[in-house]
Every structure is written in structure tokens, then in C-alpha cells.
């Protein structure tokens, strides 16, 4: 575990850069986390996904997979790949300040 | 008044749970009922061998009812829905079964129709799956006639049953075409949504090495968006393409359909939220899960189901006695991985421990994370163990529910690194 400074605040992250304590996250950190993931301006559509990720995490203990996002977030899988290219669930989890989704077992 | 335990699903989990419970309740104070929509119990690990003519569908299917001990009632009917508030199961034939304890053991269902184009033109012609008997048998005919070209083995997304099976298919295909003398005319590609060959990093490295040795190309982080059977190509969501002459696709999985029709029972893809250590559902205190139907974060595999049997039944007994449940299930999984040429590799892991080298189940035993003839023999023998010891719910000698550590080369364990 390491400590990283984001938007001027020290937070705990793991080796892969995921937050280990999602309560340390604030909305002000999202633009900096997005830039680190090569995503430019965060739009309302990005925010819809980010809020959904956090709600799911706090309800279920793990963030959703792309397939679950596509079914339940109101954003289609195709659009998810446009918003968060390559690995939407992983990238959105990183920006939303939650651990890596546990879909892959 | 007698207690009624209703078990939905007469596969591996439902059968071994029913038989274990029946042994504890010989008199009629507890009635045990198993429901399934058909009477065909498939030995699912055998499906891998059907496409290569190493076994046939007839050899891996037996009647479900015959695997259940005397005194267990078998009901052959599809399930309409579960009413959690009324503690009742509604069957498709109109009957209603009240329960005191419900065990959900209806496994996972293939949902190929969820992937665009997968069941369109080319399905069962150039695009197959070996994850169900008809597809495995059709693939056997196709592979026997295949005389060269590009074969792609593709996992659409996880979770899937037995996540090592697609890799085993690649290894066996390499062996099959080598034996037929045309390996140089066959290109084998493994396209996976993962960033490596397998979900667990240490095993991923060992398996990735074996794939490279066999000349099997691996395409990682490939998230299949569309399958074009006629045009012969897979297209990912980020618009990469993998061309093929023959595609072997492992479709998306979901839970049983009745789960979706039962208010409050399942998640968005019809698996049932389950406590990973007690195996009690998170939806009602008298509902339990075993096997692939549950959301527990370990592999969907027969070995996991087997290891869940003992803690599950102990917790059902605690529940009936009004006692607190015990959080004893550790996520133990154990998989033989066929690598062809009469060899296999064995991996053993749990929620917190990665597959590591060593021996199983103790210092003297089968080699772990290393291919050997002994492991292949183990895999072959397992089919008999399955019908005669595992389904009857017997404890296997030397193979306990909890993951053993005696023969393993384990790093110093640290809770910090637990997932």
C-alpha cells in the first residue's frame, strides 16, 4: 500500500493505483484521476457512470463489471467504451476512487 | 410437524447437499425434495473431451434421480418462481412447494443471445461452444473434418464455469492436430478479456508459458462486442478484430431464468447474492446457495461446489437448531488442467492464497502448477470418484473442505496483501 497525493490530499492506494479506502475520495479528485487515465474533460455521462460505480460499491462491497454497468447504469456498453476506452470498469473504478471490481475470478 | 427442505437443482451441488442432509436425517422429521427441469445429470468436466472424440455425450450423462439416495423426493418440473415472503416455490406445472429451508443449486446458464451476432448466421456451423452437450457433439464432427485454418477460442466475459476449460481446449486442440499430422496447417488463437492467460497471476504466468511453448497465440484484453459467423471475425468493443475459420466461443453466463422472475432473489444477471463464508443468501435467512448459482468470489467449478458441501450442510443444521452460523468456507478451489500428451497440471487455491507450486494435498502428493502424467491420471480417475463418492456426499480420503497448506511452497502470509 502506498500514499498518493491527489488534489492536495494524501490518500491510500494499492500497487495498481486503486483506492483502498473509498471514503477518502472526493469529487474534486476526479479530474486529476481522469487526466492520469488519459481521459479529458469529464462530462455528465462520465459522472453518471462514476456515481453509479460508487453507489454499487457501497451497496454491494464491489464495483460493477462492464456487463452490469451496461445493464443497470443507463449507459450502454458501446458508450462505456467511448467514455472510458479499453477497460471501462477498471478505469471508471480508478476515477471513482473504489477498489478494482472483483468480476474477474 | 416435519421440516421441509427444498433444493432447487439436481446437479453437483443439489445432489451432494441432498445426500448429505439425508444421512443426517434418516427418520421422517425432515423431508428433502430436489427439483430439476430434466432428468439428465451431465458430468460437466467431460464436455471438454467430447470435441476431441475422447468421450461421448452418452458416456457423461446419467439420470439425476438415480444419484439421489432413498427417501429423497425428486420432482421433474421447471421452476416458475420463488416467493421469498411466503416461503414457497411455484413450479411451472402449477404445483406449489412450501419450504422451511430453501437451497438454490440451479447453477449457471449460457446466454449466447446476449452477444450480438453470436447465435446469428454461422452459429453451429462456423461458431460453436463446447459448454453444453449438443455444441460439444457438433464440434466433435467439425474438428474431425477440419483440415486447416484459423481456430479462435474466445471467452466473451467472466464469470464462466471452469475458467481453465478454454485453456485446456487450446492445449488439447494443439495435441489433436499434432496427432493428426496437420498442426502446421492450423493456427490456434486464444482471445480473452483478461490481461493474461488466467485470473490468478501466478498461474497465469505458468499457463502463459505453456501456451507460448505450444505455439498458441494469446490476444489479451479482448472484450467481444460482436461475432460475425459468416464473415469469420470477432470484433471487440474497442474495434479490434480477430479473424477465424472456426470459432469456439464461451458465451456469457447468467443464473437460472426463474431467479430473474423471483422478486428480490437475484442480481442483475440472476445470480443469488451469498455470504462467501457461511453460504447463506443475503436475501433471506432461510435461503442458502451452493455452486455456480451463488455470487461467492471464487471459481465457478465442481471442486468449489464439492468443498462447499460440508460447511453448507453444517450451517443448514445450525440454522434449523436456532444456532449462529459458522463462517467456515474459505473459497477452496482445485482444478486439474489438461495440457494434452497424457499430461495435466494441478492448481489449488482459496479466497486469499494464490495457486503456488508444491504438492497436493500434502508433501507427498500430486505436483502443483507443473504438468505431469500423474495429474492426467488423477483427472481421468476423477470421473469415477464424481459419481461414486462426490455426489453421494462422502468426504474424500485426504481431501478436506479447507485448503491444505502442508505441501505448498507458500510465501509468508500477510493480511495486507489479501484481496
Coordinates of C-alpha atoms in Angstrom, one line a residue, chain A:
Chain A
X1 CA 0.0 0.0 0.0
X2 CA 1.3 3.5 -0.8
X3 CA 0.2 7.0 -0.1
X4 CA -0.5 9.2 -3.1
X5 CA -1.4 12.9 -3.1
X6 CA -4.4 13.8 -5.2
X7 CA -5.9 17.3 -5.4
X8 CA -3.6 18.2 -2.5
X9 CA -4.9 15.4 -0.2
X10 CA -3.0 12.3 0.9
X11 CA -4.9 9.1 0.1
X12 CA -4.1 5.3 0.3
X13 CA -3.8 3.4 -2.9
X14 CA -2.7 -0.2 -3.8
X15 CA 0.1 -1.2 -6.3
X16 CA -2.3 -0.8 -9.2
X17 CA -3.4 2.7 -8.2
X18 CA -6.9 1.8 -6.9
X19 CA -8.1 3.5 -3.7
X20 CA -8.1 1.1 -0.7
X21 CA -10.4 3.4 1.3
X22 CA -13.1 4.9 -0.9
X23 CA -14.3 7.2 1.9
X24 CA -11.1 9.2 1.2
X25 CA -12.3 10.2 -2.2
X26 CA -13.9 13.5 -3.0
X27 CA -15.4 14.8 -6.3
X28 CA -12.6 17.3 -6.6
X29 CA -10.1 14.5 -7.1
X30 CA -11.9 13.1 -10.2
X31 CA -10.5 15.4 -12.8
X32 CA -6.9 14.7 -11.7
X33 CA -7.6 10.9 -11.6
X34 CA -9.2 11.2 -15.1
X35 CA -6.2 13.0 -16.5
X36 CA -3.9 10.3 -15.2
X37 CA -6.0 7.8 -17.1
X38 CA -5.8 9.8 -20.3
X39 CA -9.4 11.0 -20.1
X40 CA -10.0 14.7 -20.8
X41 CA -13.0 16.7 -19.6
X42 CA -15.4 14.7 -17.5
X43 CA -19.0 15.1 -18.9
X44 CA -22.4 14.4 -17.3
X45 CA -22.2 10.9 -18.9
X46 CA -18.9 10.2 -17.2
X47 CA -20.3 11.4 -13.9
X48 CA -23.4 9.2 -14.3
X49 CA -21.1 6.2 -14.5
X50 CA -18.9 7.4 -11.7
X51 CA -21.8 7.9 -9.3
X52 CA -23.3 4.6 -10.2
X53 CA -19.9 2.8 -9.6
X54 CA -19.7 4.3 -6.1
X55 CA -23.4 3.6 -5.2
X56 CA -22.9 0.0 -6.3
X57 CA -19.7 -0.3 -4.3
X58 CA -21.2 1.0 -1.1
X59 CA -24.2 -1.2 -1.5
X60 CA -22.6 -4.5 -2.6
X61 CA -19.0 -4.3 -1.5
X62 CA -17.5 -4.4 -5.0
X63 CA -17.8 -2.2 -8.1
X64 CA -19.8 -3.5 -11.1
X65 CA -18.3 -5.1 -14.2
X66 CA -18.8 -3.6 -17.7
X67 CA -21.7 -6.0 -18.3
X68 CA -23.5 -4.9 -15.2
X69 CA -22.8 -1.3 -16.0
X70 CA -24.3 -1.8 -19.4
X71 CA -27.4 -3.4 -17.9
X72 CA -28.0 -1.0 -15.0
X73 CA -26.2 2.3 -15.2
X74 CA -28.2 3.8 -18.0
X75 CA -25.1 3.9 -20.3
X76 CA -24.7 1.3 -23.0
X77 CA -21.6 -0.9 -23.2
X78 CA -20.8 0.8 -26.5
X79 CA -20.9 4.2 -25.0
X80 CA -18.9 3.0 -21.9
X81 CA -16.1 2.1 -24.2
X82 CA -16.2 5.6 -25.8
X83 CA -16.2 7.3 -22.4
X84 CA -13.6 5.1 -20.7
X85 CA -11.6 3.4 -23.6
X86 CA -10.0 0.0 -23.3
X87 CA -11.2 -1.1 -19.8
X88 CA -14.3 0.9 -18.8
X89 CA -15.0 -0.8 -15.4
X90 CA -11.4 -0.7 -14.3
X91 CA -10.8 2.9 -15.5
X92 CA -14.1 4.2 -14.0
X93 CA -13.3 2.4 -10.7
X94 CA -9.9 4.2 -10.6
X95 CA -11.5 7.6 -11.2
X96 CA -14.4 6.9 -8.8
X97 CA -12.0 6.1 -6.0
X98 CA -13.1 2.5 -5.4
X99 CA -11.1 -0.8 -5.4
X100 CA -10.8 -2.8 -8.7
X101 CA -14.1 -4.6 -9.4
X102 CA -14.0 -8.2 -8.4
X103 CA -15.6 -9.6 -11.6
X104 CA -12.6 -11.4 -12.7
X105 CA -12.2 -14.7 -10.8

